[in-house]
XYZ file of C-alpha atoms in Angstrom:
525
model
C 7.203 -3.041 -86.231
C 9.447 -4.109 -88.785
C 5.976 -6.430 -89.993
C 3.622 -3.462 -90.337
C 5.951 -1.404 -92.522
C 6.869 -4.834 -94.632
C 3.369 -4.679 -95.048
C 2.176 -1.056 -95.029
C 4.465 -1.039 -98.180
C 3.154 -4.168 -99.610
C -0.799 -2.402 -99.540
C 0.060 0.831 -100.558
C 2.157 -0.221 -103.850
C -0.898 -2.650 -104.844
C -3.509 0.638 -104.206
C -1.331 2.511 -106.154
C -0.744 -0.273 -108.798
C -4.624 -0.258 -108.947
C -5.142 3.003 -110.020
C -2.536 2.766 -112.411
C -5.369 0.555 -114.332
C -7.148 2.783 -114.359
C -6.408 3.268 -118.308
C -7.892 -0.365 -119.795
C -10.738 -1.056 -121.014
C -12.906 -3.662 -120.575
C -14.529 -7.906 -121.784
C -16.701 -6.797 -123.898
C -16.911 -3.179 -124.883
C -18.281 -1.265 -127.734
C -20.115 -4.694 -128.294
C -23.880 -4.400 -128.559
C -26.165 -6.261 -127.395
C -24.804 -6.901 -124.225
C -21.682 -4.817 -123.664
C -20.117 -7.211 -121.652
C -20.129 -8.354 -117.842
C -19.270 -4.453 -117.696
C -21.874 -3.420 -118.984
C -24.176 -5.320 -115.999
C -22.089 -4.531 -112.951
C -23.108 -0.761 -114.578
C -26.990 -2.279 -115.659
C -27.887 -2.164 -112.303
C -27.009 0.534 -110.667
C -29.335 2.052 -113.436
C -31.950 -0.034 -112.231
C -31.447 -0.426 -108.985
C -30.996 4.114 -109.010
C -34.591 4.327 -110.806
C -36.979 2.326 -110.382
C -38.053 1.576 -107.095
C -37.676 -1.607 -104.447
C -40.355 -4.049 -106.076
C -38.584 -3.777 -109.678
C -35.934 -5.068 -108.897
C -35.822 -9.068 -109.509
C -38.906 -8.625 -111.472
C -39.489 -8.499 -115.795
C -40.984 -4.820 -116.482
C -40.933 -2.884 -119.367
C -38.444 -0.989 -117.745
C -36.165 -3.366 -115.996
C -35.880 -6.528 -119.091
C -34.386 -9.308 -117.299
C -33.105 -11.056 -119.975
C -30.635 -7.867 -120.269
C -28.204 -7.865 -117.727
C -31.549 -8.662 -114.821
C -30.623 -8.756 -110.181
C -29.365 -12.566 -110.348
C -27.584 -11.576 -106.281
C -28.891 -11.955 -103.953
C -30.425 -8.202 -101.988
C -27.143 -6.681 -100.245
C -25.172 -7.241 -103.971
C -28.558 -4.126 -104.668
C -28.148 -2.289 -101.809
C -24.181 -1.716 -103.146
C -25.183 -1.201 -106.410
C -27.899 1.679 -105.674
C -24.702 3.102 -103.422
C -22.509 3.441 -105.936
C -25.208 4.671 -108.271
C -26.506 7.457 -105.921
C -22.484 8.865 -106.169
C -22.751 8.051 -110.118
C -26.143 10.507 -110.140
C -24.573 13.021 -108.544
C -20.999 13.174 -110.722
C -22.425 12.564 -114.099
C -26.956 11.351 -114.836
C -25.971 9.700 -117.934
C -23.675 7.697 -116.764
C -27.226 6.203 -114.826
C -29.825 7.080 -116.635
C -33.211 4.689 -118.177
C -32.877 2.910 -120.905
C -30.661 5.694 -122.483
C -26.895 4.661 -120.951
C -27.317 1.503 -121.165
C -24.026 0.416 -122.973
C -22.827 3.706 -121.903
C -18.952 3.536 -122.274
C -16.034 6.474 -121.497
C -12.858 7.659 -119.955
C -14.708 9.305 -117.242
C -16.914 5.945 -116.655
C -14.877 3.193 -116.563
C -12.634 5.670 -114.216
C -15.756 5.605 -111.458
C -16.103 2.246 -112.267
C -12.709 1.412 -111.248
C -12.730 3.862 -108.313
C -15.116 1.636 -106.798
C -14.086 -1.423 -107.321
C -10.657 0.064 -105.386
C -12.476 1.208 -102.687
C -13.742 -1.859 -101.645
C -10.708 -3.454 -102.563
C -9.594 -1.157 -100.152
C -11.741 -1.348 -97.377
C -13.113 -4.471 -97.184
C -9.953 -7.327 -98.629
C -7.396 -6.175 -98.265
C -7.524 -5.412 -94.938
C -8.869 -8.843 -94.181
C -6.407 -10.816 -95.266
C -3.457 -8.960 -94.591
C -4.735 -9.633 -90.892
C -4.964 -13.538 -91.461
C -1.399 -13.412 -92.859
C 0.015 -11.255 -89.381
C -2.420 -12.953 -86.666
C -3.008 -16.460 -87.968
C -0.445 -17.705 -89.348
C 2.973 -19.018 -87.845
C 6.228 -17.641 -88.818
C 8.812 -15.171 -89.626
C 7.487 -12.088 -90.417
C 9.321 -12.582 -93.568
C 7.378 -16.087 -93.873
C 3.723 -14.982 -93.698
C 4.658 -11.383 -95.386
C 5.295 -13.768 -98.596
C 2.365 -15.520 -97.789
C 0.119 -12.670 -97.851
C 2.272 -11.448 -101.513
C 1.562 -14.817 -102.770
C -2.544 -14.484 -101.770
C -2.431 -11.190 -103.310
C -0.636 -12.674 -106.696
C -2.687 -14.556 -107.026
C -3.146 -14.635 -111.103
C -7.021 -16.747 -111.054
C -9.018 -13.731 -109.030
C -6.442 -11.191 -111.218
C -6.749 -12.282 -114.135
C -10.408 -12.824 -113.845
C -11.818 -9.538 -112.467
C -9.249 -7.357 -114.258
C -8.964 -9.093 -118.252
C -12.278 -11.061 -117.831
C -14.541 -8.227 -116.346
C -12.315 -5.167 -117.357
C -9.425 -6.415 -119.834
C -6.664 -4.249 -121.524
C -7.243 -4.057 -125.115
C -3.660 -2.733 -125.871
C -1.135 -4.261 -123.195
C 1.878 -1.770 -123.330
C 4.449 -3.422 -121.393
C 3.543 -0.873 -118.501
C -0.289 -2.007 -118.287
C 1.631 -5.633 -118.590
C 3.854 -4.892 -115.721
C 0.636 -4.160 -114.077
C -1.660 -6.130 -114.890
C 0.967 -8.936 -113.668
C 1.431 -6.978 -110.046
C -1.851 -6.278 -109.534
C -3.972 -7.827 -107.506
C -7.729 -6.307 -107.898
C -10.646 -7.949 -107.179
C -13.826 -6.182 -107.905
C -17.395 -7.195 -106.566
C -15.751 -10.361 -105.836
C -14.112 -8.705 -102.945
C -16.866 -7.800 -101.266
C -18.554 -11.516 -101.180
C -14.355 -13.102 -100.099
C -13.578 -10.106 -97.984
C -17.178 -10.988 -95.887
C -15.670 -14.374 -96.191
C -12.673 -13.452 -95.075
C -13.365 -11.440 -91.551
C -15.716 -14.360 -90.754
C -12.707 -17.110 -90.485
C -10.923 -14.199 -88.872
C -13.502 -13.705 -86.462
C -13.722 -17.505 -86.034
C -9.739 -17.306 -85.702
C -9.490 -16.080 -83.215
C -12.650 -16.767 -81.003
C -15.523 -14.362 -82.224
C -17.336 -16.258 -83.205
C -21.190 -13.917 -82.568
C -18.941 -12.005 -85.152
C -17.772 -13.959 -86.863
C -21.248 -15.210 -88.029
C -21.865 -12.335 -89.061
C -19.662 -11.691 -90.954
C -20.257 -14.842 -93.596
C -23.928 -13.986 -93.171
C -23.190 -10.404 -94.975
C -21.078 -12.754 -97.946
C -24.356 -15.297 -97.967
C -26.002 -11.586 -98.615
C -23.925 -10.589 -101.382
C -23.637 -13.129 -103.518
C -25.031 -16.788 -103.283
C -21.734 -19.008 -104.684
C -20.921 -18.511 -100.811
C -22.898 -20.982 -99.903
C -19.539 -23.224 -101.089
C -18.924 -22.213 -97.670
C -21.753 -22.310 -95.307
C -21.229 -26.079 -94.571
C -18.285 -25.362 -92.521
C -19.332 -22.609 -90.799
C -22.589 -23.535 -89.694
C -19.963 -27.247 -88.469
C -16.959 -25.431 -86.807
C -20.123 -23.292 -84.915
C -23.022 -26.087 -84.287
C -19.773 -28.369 -82.293
C -18.206 -26.137 -80.524
C -21.428 -25.119 -78.996
C -21.755 -29.326 -78.695
C -18.817 -29.195 -77.341
C -19.056 -26.079 -74.801
C -22.520 -28.119 -73.304
C -26.041 -27.634 -75.039
C -27.587 -26.542 -70.896
C -24.481 -23.627 -69.875
C -22.486 -21.931 -72.118
C -23.246 -24.149 -75.005
C -26.568 -23.856 -75.231
C -25.842 -19.832 -74.482
C -22.945 -18.977 -77.259
C -25.685 -21.483 -79.496
C -28.554 -18.820 -78.593
C -25.910 -15.619 -79.954
C -25.295 -16.989 -83.160
C -28.611 -17.864 -84.192
C -29.934 -14.282 -83.028
C -26.508 -13.103 -84.513
C -27.174 -15.142 -88.407
C -31.706 -14.081 -87.927
C -30.554 -10.316 -87.564
C -28.438 -9.591 -90.067
C -30.095 -12.372 -92.608
C -33.609 -9.706 -91.106
C -32.267 -6.145 -91.652
C -31.351 -8.003 -95.950
C -34.527 -9.165 -97.208
C -35.925 -6.572 -94.604
C -37.479 -4.437 -97.680
C -38.525 -7.673 -99.306
C -40.331 -9.501 -96.749
C -43.933 -8.463 -95.718
C -44.682 -8.768 -99.572
C -44.149 -13.128 -100.159
C -44.099 -12.966 -104.056
C -41.525 -10.724 -102.987
C -39.533 -12.915 -101.677
C -39.486 -15.833 -103.974
C -38.791 -13.856 -106.833
C -35.489 -12.569 -105.538
C -34.873 -17.432 -104.534
C -36.241 -17.556 -108.120
C -33.619 -14.732 -109.494
C -30.475 -16.164 -107.493
C -31.447 -20.042 -107.841
C -31.948 -20.274 -111.356
C -32.437 -23.923 -111.998
C -34.430 -23.956 -115.129
C -30.658 -22.897 -117.221
C -29.682 -26.527 -116.412
C -26.864 -29.140 -114.991
C -24.279 -27.381 -117.441
C -23.622 -24.492 -120.297
C -20.359 -24.464 -120.713
C -16.831 -26.918 -120.811
C -16.017 -26.291 -117.219
C -13.738 -28.213 -115.187
C -16.558 -29.971 -112.639
C -17.599 -34.041 -112.909
C -20.966 -33.575 -115.081
C -18.868 -31.898 -118.284
C -16.426 -34.030 -117.626
C -18.716 -37.150 -117.762
C -20.702 -35.358 -120.217
C -17.928 -36.398 -122.765
C -18.402 -39.872 -122.386
C -22.090 -40.163 -121.289
C -24.252 -37.242 -122.741
C -26.283 -36.803 -119.542
C -28.551 -34.282 -120.699
C -30.038 -36.894 -123.322
C -30.260 -38.935 -119.932
C -32.117 -37.875 -117.593
C -35.034 -34.675 -117.119
C -33.570 -32.163 -116.138
C -35.459 -32.335 -112.189
C -34.105 -35.674 -112.324
C -30.230 -33.965 -113.227
C -31.193 -31.002 -110.396
C -31.783 -33.970 -108.111
C -28.503 -36.319 -109.211
C -26.099 -33.170 -108.489
C -27.754 -31.551 -105.362
C -27.177 -36.027 -103.791
C -23.873 -36.341 -104.643
C -22.696 -32.502 -103.930
C -24.617 -34.079 -100.455
C -22.772 -37.029 -100.039
C -19.552 -35.716 -101.105
C -19.412 -32.662 -98.259
C -20.240 -34.486 -96.471
C -17.912 -36.153 -94.637
C -14.932 -33.313 -94.518
C -18.419 -31.612 -92.755
C -19.699 -34.814 -90.187
C -15.260 -34.933 -89.245
C -15.048 -30.817 -88.794
C -18.686 -31.172 -86.273
C -16.410 -33.669 -84.214
C -13.190 -32.448 -84.305
C -14.249 -28.338 -84.540
C -10.895 -26.858 -84.389
C -9.909 -23.758 -86.438
C -7.003 -26.417 -88.577
C -9.822 -28.241 -89.949
C -11.766 -25.481 -90.254
C -9.952 -24.674 -92.546
C -9.840 -27.381 -94.696
C -13.632 -28.433 -94.572
C -13.565 -25.059 -96.269
C -11.199 -26.657 -98.670
C -13.211 -29.529 -99.116
C -16.784 -28.070 -98.936
C -16.022 -25.972 -101.636
C -14.629 -28.762 -103.759
C -17.591 -30.707 -103.581
C -19.941 -28.021 -104.285
C -17.107 -27.403 -107.656
C -17.137 -30.737 -108.457
C -20.389 -32.202 -107.606
C -23.106 -29.511 -107.718
C -25.920 -27.960 -110.364
C -25.060 -25.599 -112.593
C -21.144 -24.365 -111.376
C -19.288 -21.376 -113.795
C -15.842 -22.118 -115.224
C -14.621 -19.101 -112.483
C -16.473 -20.322 -109.682
C -13.539 -22.137 -108.745
C -11.864 -19.169 -107.549
C -14.249 -20.180 -103.561
C -12.059 -22.987 -103.565
C -9.127 -21.267 -104.251
C -10.018 -18.872 -101.357
C -9.445 -21.111 -98.511
C -6.598 -22.642 -100.281
C -5.086 -19.715 -100.295
C -5.389 -19.871 -96.607
C -3.302 -22.764 -96.497
C 0.207 -21.516 -98.134
C 1.800 -21.710 -94.863
C 0.735 -25.380 -94.034
C 0.262 -26.826 -97.023
C 3.120 -24.812 -99.980
C 2.700 -27.600 -101.855
C -0.407 -28.717 -103.040
C -1.845 -24.857 -102.018
C 0.245 -24.029 -105.033
C 0.158 -27.472 -108.076
C -3.573 -26.029 -106.949
C -3.672 -22.316 -107.292
C -1.318 -23.498 -110.443
C -4.349 -25.841 -111.793
C -7.123 -23.127 -111.281
C -5.593 -20.567 -112.788
C -5.239 -22.808 -115.697
C -8.532 -24.431 -115.472
C -9.917 -21.092 -116.825
C -7.911 -21.030 -119.889
C -11.449 -20.517 -122.500
C -12.284 -18.245 -120.887
C -9.437 -15.999 -120.853
C -8.224 -17.229 -124.353
C -11.769 -15.827 -125.370
C -11.423 -12.658 -124.127
C -7.539 -12.333 -125.544
C -5.598 -12.133 -123.241
C -3.466 -14.960 -123.590
C -0.236 -13.291 -122.995
C -1.731 -11.592 -119.574
C -2.328 -15.831 -118.682
C 1.514 -16.741 -119.230
C 3.425 -14.153 -117.581
C 0.840 -14.210 -114.785
C 0.736 -17.716 -114.535
C 4.559 -18.470 -114.996
C 5.623 -15.162 -113.305
C 3.132 -16.528 -109.328
C 4.960 -20.138 -110.270
C 8.688 -19.169 -109.957
C 7.466 -16.403 -107.046
C 5.649 -18.642 -105.408
C 8.628 -21.283 -105.156
C 11.402 -18.369 -104.060
C 8.849 -17.430 -101.260
C 8.063 -20.430 -99.980
C 10.150 -22.889 -100.744
C 7.826 -25.704 -101.370
C 9.930 -28.681 -103.340
C 11.798 -28.925 -100.533
C 12.327 -32.206 -97.625
C 10.384 -29.998 -95.323
C 7.607 -29.214 -97.240
C 7.040 -32.644 -99.050
C 7.681 -33.959 -95.356
C 4.718 -32.304 -94.156
C 3.203 -33.513 -97.240
C 3.702 -36.545 -96.498
C 2.355 -36.976 -92.805
C -0.252 -34.192 -93.506
C -2.037 -36.945 -96.762
C -0.995 -40.391 -96.317
C 1.253 -41.355 -94.092
C 0.726 -44.740 -93.756
C -0.690 -44.917 -97.208
C 2.733 -44.932 -98.703
C 4.720 -46.018 -95.427
C 6.524 -48.636 -97.710
C 8.069 -45.734 -99.339
C 10.954 -44.424 -98.547
C 10.844 -40.868 -97.911
C 13.294 -39.398 -100.747
C 11.609 -41.640 -102.562
C 8.396 -40.257 -102.248
C 9.551 -37.265 -101.833
C 10.468 -37.284 -105.647
C 7.368 -39.217 -106.892
C 5.186 -35.803 -105.689
C 8.202 -33.404 -106.986
C 8.039 -35.567 -110.651
C 4.377 -35.431 -110.349
C 4.753 -31.113 -110.293
C 6.472 -30.550 -113.051
C 4.646 -32.649 -115.141
C 1.773 -31.546 -114.496
C 2.797 -28.034 -115.030
C 4.720 -29.329 -118.291
C 0.996 -30.878 -118.856
C -0.436 -27.042 -118.469
C 2.091 -25.421 -120.881
C 1.669 -28.213 -123.127
C -1.833 -27.687 -123.264
C -2.084 -24.360 -123.527
C 0.380 -24.290 -126.466
C -1.311 -26.400 -128.739
C -4.904 -24.514 -127.616
C -3.585 -21.658 -128.752
C -1.460 -22.189 -131.474
C -3.708 -25.370 -133.038
C -6.738 -25.665 -135.211
C -9.141 -28.143 -133.511
C -10.232 -30.728 -135.867
C -14.035 -29.377 -138.018
C -16.046 -32.023 -136.615
C -14.252 -31.854 -132.897
C -14.512 -27.814 -132.731
C -13.925 -28.163 -128.617
C -11.306 -30.539 -128.489
C -8.235 -27.801 -126.812
C -11.964 -27.413 -124.427
C -12.254 -29.951 -123.595
C -8.840 -31.492 -123.041
C -8.013 -28.620 -120.593
C -11.632 -29.224 -118.904
C -11.118 -32.582 -118.253
C -6.890 -32.327 -117.130
C -7.874 -29.632 -114.609
C -11.018 -31.799 -112.924
C -8.269 -33.866 -113.175
C -5.751 -32.205 -111.225
C -9.058 -31.398 -108.439
C -9.911 -34.717 -108.652
C -7.161 -34.920 -107.066
C -7.307 -32.514 -104.597
C -10.375 -32.756 -102.957
C -9.393 -36.943 -102.388
C -5.463 -34.751 -100.886
C -7.266 -32.669 -98.757
C -10.054 -34.769 -96.977
C -7.853 -37.367 -96.176
C -5.350 -34.457 -94.945
C -8.592 -33.994 -92.200
C -8.515 -36.954 -92.027
C -4.986 -37.217 -90.361
C -2.838 -35.967 -88.291
C -2.565 -32.506 -87.517
C 0.618 -30.429 -88.196
C 2.925 -29.892 -85.827
C 2.464 -29.557 -82.169
C 2.461 -25.810 -82.053
C 0.534 -24.816 -84.779
C -1.831 -27.491 -83.161
C -1.746 -25.590 -80.073
C -2.258 -22.085 -82.056
C -5.208 -23.804 -84.442
C -7.019 -25.234 -81.636
């Protein structure tokens, strides 16, 4: 009862604080012709409500795809239609075809934040709470600490209450609210469904977990970052149970659940093949090229030395990206297929999402959040590496935050999160680093005394955070040389890339090393 009381208080506080942020403005407000990402969400409501479903993904006189055209799977479109249905009842001007473009009013902002809050409360927060309570070891205090550390991760806060809806007037009250708020906007739907899938698999409800993740895929195609671990874990369990008896029955049930879920989501588009193909083309825009902005992945970092765009054709870039992504994700996935335990599943989620971020096609800087989510699920087992990674992931989006005028929220949330998690989870003590040594590379570093390795890792952590702080300050106070206008974004993305590459290697080694303590192993298996 005490645990549930602590959780209820924290969730209630989060909901109350979320409501207070409804006074904020948003990115792109009053800036035609595109009006920012907030307008994208509103415009999708306008399109889905006023146009027949057959026109949602096609370029027509009433649906200019160059103006925030729908480029997410059908479940996102249905969600937009549902929000538009409610908006129409409140004020028809909010979704009026053509005339509502760039619509701005305090009442509409309140409505949009309310739709975010509803999806958050219904889908994402319950999944996080149940995961921390039922699939996290330790005392009630430890589980609540992990819960707070997940909910207060600044990357999600800054993206969805900053990049999408940043406050123009940052009063002390609003700054306090922003720091202690985790509101993940419509990202909470896909991430929430994924978490429900993880939770269901952790509790042994494989069919329900398959359905939940299928819904996540049908809401945002970027959930492909997590698809290989789900597939290999479930297939591995079926093979382990025997493909003649129990395993075959389980395989049929999972396959049926996935097919039915996909069929229901795509049902309106299936009768006409051209409709379905157009949706696929919209959600996988391969014509855009390998990369656009300065992202902390392999291709952008390599492009500073070798001009990939000049050397390779568009098709060659696509094939190269596909090959490297597959090669990077395969070892972890094969390991999971051979050892289909929940422990290996969580590690494979991290390794697969990082493989996709580092090597896949058309990566956006915000995509690092897809790797941050499974890392959050390891905060209890590996607080040291998890906190380090989450700090670096927030830092990697610094150029985006500066573009949106989010320097103060970025600085406050990053520093606050570092001190909060160090206090709650004690990542720098000897016990945590002993687990790090055992789980990662005990054999490789067996020649080093334990305390020497612990000291080395601690100093790397300090130097890393100092480097991120210095680069953050330099990006603000110094003007780049005229002949190197992108100097600081490149330095930020390269430094973050090295962090992510190190984390990718680390968690892969962890997955191929010994399991955690016998108690955790028994529970996770």
